[in-house]
CSV table of N, CA and C in Angstrom, one decimal:
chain,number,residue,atom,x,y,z
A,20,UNK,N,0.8,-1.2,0.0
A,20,UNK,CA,0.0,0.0,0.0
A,20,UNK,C,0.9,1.3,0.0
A,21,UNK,N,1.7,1.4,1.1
A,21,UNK,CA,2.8,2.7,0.8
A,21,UNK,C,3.6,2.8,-0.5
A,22,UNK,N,4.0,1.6,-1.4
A,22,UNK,CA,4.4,1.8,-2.7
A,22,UNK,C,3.6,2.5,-3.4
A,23,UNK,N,2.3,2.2,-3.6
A,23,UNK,CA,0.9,2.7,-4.3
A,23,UNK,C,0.9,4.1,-4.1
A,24,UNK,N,1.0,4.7,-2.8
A,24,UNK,CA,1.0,6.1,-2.1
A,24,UNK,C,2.4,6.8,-2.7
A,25,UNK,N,3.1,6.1,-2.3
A,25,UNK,CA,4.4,6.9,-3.1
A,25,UNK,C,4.5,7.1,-3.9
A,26,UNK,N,4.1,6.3,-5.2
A,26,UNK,CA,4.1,6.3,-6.9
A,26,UNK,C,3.0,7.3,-7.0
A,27,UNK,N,1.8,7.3,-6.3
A,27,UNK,CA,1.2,8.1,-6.8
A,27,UNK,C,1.7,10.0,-6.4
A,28,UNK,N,2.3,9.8,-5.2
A,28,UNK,CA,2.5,10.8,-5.0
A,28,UNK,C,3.5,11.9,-5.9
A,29,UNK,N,4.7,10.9,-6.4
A,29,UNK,CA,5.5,10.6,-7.5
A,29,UNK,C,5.1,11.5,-8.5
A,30,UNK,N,4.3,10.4,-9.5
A,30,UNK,CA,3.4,11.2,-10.9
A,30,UNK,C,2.7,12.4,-10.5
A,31,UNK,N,2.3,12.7,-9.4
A,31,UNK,CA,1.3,13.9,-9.2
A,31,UNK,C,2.5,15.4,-9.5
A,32,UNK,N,3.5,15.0,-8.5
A,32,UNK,CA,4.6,16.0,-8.8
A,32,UNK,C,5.0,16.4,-9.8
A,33,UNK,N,5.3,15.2,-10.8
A,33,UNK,CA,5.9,15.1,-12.2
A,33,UNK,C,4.7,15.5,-13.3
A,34,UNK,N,3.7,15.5,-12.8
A,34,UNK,CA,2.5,16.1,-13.7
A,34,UNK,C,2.7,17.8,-13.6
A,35,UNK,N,3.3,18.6,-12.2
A,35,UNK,CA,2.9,19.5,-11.3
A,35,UNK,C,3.9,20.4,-12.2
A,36,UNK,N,5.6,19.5,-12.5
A,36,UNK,CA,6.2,19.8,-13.0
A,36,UNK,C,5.9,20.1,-14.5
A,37,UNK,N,5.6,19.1,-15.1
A,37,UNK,CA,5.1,19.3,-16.5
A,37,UNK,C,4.4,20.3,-16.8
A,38,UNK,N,3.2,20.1,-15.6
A,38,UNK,CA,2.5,21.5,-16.1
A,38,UNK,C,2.9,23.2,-15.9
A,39,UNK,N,3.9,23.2,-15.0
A,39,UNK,CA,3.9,24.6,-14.8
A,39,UNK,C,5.3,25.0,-15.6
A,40,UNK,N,6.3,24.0,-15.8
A,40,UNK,CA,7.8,24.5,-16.5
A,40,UNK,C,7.9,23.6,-18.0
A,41,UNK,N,7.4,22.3,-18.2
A,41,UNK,CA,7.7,22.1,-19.4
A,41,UNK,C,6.8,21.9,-20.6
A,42,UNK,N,5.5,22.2,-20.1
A,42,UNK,CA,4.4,22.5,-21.0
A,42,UNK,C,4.8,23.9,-22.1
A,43,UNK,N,4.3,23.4,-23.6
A,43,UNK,CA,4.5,24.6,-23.8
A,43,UNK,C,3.0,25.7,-24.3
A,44,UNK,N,3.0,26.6,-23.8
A,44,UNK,CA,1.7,27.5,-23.9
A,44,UNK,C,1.4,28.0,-25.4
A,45,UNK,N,0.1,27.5,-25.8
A,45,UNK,CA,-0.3,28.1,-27.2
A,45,UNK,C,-0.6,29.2,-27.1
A,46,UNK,N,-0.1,30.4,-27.6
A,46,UNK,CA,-0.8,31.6,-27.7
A,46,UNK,C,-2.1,31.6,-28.5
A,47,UNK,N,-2.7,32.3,-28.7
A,47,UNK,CA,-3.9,32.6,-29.9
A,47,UNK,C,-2.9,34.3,-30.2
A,48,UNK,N,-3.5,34.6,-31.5
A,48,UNK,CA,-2.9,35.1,-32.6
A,48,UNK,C,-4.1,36.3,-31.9
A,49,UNK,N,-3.2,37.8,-31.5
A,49,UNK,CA,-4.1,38.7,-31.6
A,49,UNK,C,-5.1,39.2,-31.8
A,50,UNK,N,-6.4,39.6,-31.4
A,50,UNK,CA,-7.4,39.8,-32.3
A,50,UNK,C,-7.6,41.7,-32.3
A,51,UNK,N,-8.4,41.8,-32.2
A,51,UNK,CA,-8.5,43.6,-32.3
A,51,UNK,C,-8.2,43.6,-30.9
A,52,UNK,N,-8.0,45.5,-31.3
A,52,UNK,CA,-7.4,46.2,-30.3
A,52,UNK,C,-8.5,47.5,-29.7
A,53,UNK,N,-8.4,46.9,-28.5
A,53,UNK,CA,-9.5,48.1,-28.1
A,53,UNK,C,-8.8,49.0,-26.9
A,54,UNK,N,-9.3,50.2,-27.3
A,54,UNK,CA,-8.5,51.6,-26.4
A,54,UNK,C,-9.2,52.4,-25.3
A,55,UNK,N,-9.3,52.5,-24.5
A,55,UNK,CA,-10.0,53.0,-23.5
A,55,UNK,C,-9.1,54.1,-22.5
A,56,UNK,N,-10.0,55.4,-22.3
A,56,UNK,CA,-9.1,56.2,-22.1
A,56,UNK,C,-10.0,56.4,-20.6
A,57,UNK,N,-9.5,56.5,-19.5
A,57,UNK,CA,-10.0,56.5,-18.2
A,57,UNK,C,-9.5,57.6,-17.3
A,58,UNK,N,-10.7,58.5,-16.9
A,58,UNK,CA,-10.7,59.6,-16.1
A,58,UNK,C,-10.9,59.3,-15.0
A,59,UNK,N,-9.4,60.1,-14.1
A,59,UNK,CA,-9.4,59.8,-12.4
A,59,UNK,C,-9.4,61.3,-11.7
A,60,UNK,N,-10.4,61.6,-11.0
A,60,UNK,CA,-11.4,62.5,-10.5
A,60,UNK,C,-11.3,63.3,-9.5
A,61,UNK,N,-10.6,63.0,-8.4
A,61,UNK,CA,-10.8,62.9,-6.6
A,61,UNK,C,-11.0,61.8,-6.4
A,62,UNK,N,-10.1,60.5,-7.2
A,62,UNK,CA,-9.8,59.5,-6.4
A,62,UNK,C,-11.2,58.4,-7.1
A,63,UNK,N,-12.0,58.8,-8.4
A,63,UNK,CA,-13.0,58.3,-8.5
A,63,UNK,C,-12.7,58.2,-10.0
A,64,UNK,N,-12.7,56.6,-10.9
A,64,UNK,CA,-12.4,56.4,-11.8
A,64,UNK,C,-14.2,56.3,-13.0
A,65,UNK,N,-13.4,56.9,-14.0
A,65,UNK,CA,-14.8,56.8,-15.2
A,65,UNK,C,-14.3,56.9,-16.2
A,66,UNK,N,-14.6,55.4,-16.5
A,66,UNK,CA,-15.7,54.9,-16.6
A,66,UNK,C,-15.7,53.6,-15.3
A,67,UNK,N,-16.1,53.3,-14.5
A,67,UNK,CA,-15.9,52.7,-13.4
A,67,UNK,C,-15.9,51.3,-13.9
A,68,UNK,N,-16.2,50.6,-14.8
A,68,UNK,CA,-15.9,49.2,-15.4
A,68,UNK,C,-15.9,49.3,-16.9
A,69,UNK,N,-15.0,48.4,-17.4
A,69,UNK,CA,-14.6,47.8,-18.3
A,69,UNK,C,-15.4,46.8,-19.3
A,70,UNK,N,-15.9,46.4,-20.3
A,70,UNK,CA,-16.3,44.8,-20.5
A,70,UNK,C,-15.4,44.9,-22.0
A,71,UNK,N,-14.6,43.3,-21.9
A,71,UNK,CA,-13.5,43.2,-23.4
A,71,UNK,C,-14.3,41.4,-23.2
A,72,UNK,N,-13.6,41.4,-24.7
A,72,UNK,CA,-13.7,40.1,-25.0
A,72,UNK,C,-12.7,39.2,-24.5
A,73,UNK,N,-12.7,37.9,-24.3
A,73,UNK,CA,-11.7,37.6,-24.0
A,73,UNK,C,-11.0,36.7,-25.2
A,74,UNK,N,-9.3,37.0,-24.7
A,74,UNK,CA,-8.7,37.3,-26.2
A,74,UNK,C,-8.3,38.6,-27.2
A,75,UNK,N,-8.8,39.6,-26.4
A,75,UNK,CA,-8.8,40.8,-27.1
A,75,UNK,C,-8.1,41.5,-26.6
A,76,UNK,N,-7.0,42.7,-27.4
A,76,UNK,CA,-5.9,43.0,-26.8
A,76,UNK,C,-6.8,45.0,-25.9
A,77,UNK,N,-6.4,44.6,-24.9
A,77,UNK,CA,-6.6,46.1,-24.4
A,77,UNK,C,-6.0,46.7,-23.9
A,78,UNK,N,-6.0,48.4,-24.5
A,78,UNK,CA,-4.6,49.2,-23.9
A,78,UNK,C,-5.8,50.5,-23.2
A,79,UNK,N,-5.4,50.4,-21.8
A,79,UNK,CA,-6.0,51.7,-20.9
A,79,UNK,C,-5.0,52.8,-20.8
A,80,UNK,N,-5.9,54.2,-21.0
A,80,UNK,CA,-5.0,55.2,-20.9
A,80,UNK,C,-5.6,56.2,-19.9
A,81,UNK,N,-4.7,56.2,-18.7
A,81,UNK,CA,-5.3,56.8,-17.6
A,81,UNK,C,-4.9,58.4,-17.5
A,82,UNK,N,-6.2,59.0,-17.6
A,82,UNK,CA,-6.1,60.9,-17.6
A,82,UNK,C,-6.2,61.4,-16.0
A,83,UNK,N,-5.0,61.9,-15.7
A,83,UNK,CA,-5.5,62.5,-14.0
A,83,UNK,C,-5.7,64.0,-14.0
């Protein structure tokens, strides 16, 4: 039974490893670009939320 627990504990790590350092990440290929320019007030942002797609590149430009 402790062999069983060990091996498994084993592949869990080597999974742990795979996934975070030797996996390799597919990007997706850019899609539009959306610009949003955001006014900060006395400490009070507007437009107070945001909605993007996801996958979609967004550049915020903050006016004080």
């Amino acid at each position: 039974m402790n062999i069983l627990v060990n091996l498994a504990g084993l592949m869990l790590m080597a999974l742990v490893v795979w996934w975070f350092w030797l996996s390799q990440r597919k990007t997706a290929a850019p899609s539009a670009t959306h610009e949003t320019t955001i006014i900060v007030e006395d400490g009070v942002y507007t437009p107070a939320s945001i909605r993007a797609n996801a996958g979609e590149s967004l550049t915020l430009h903050f006016d004080r």
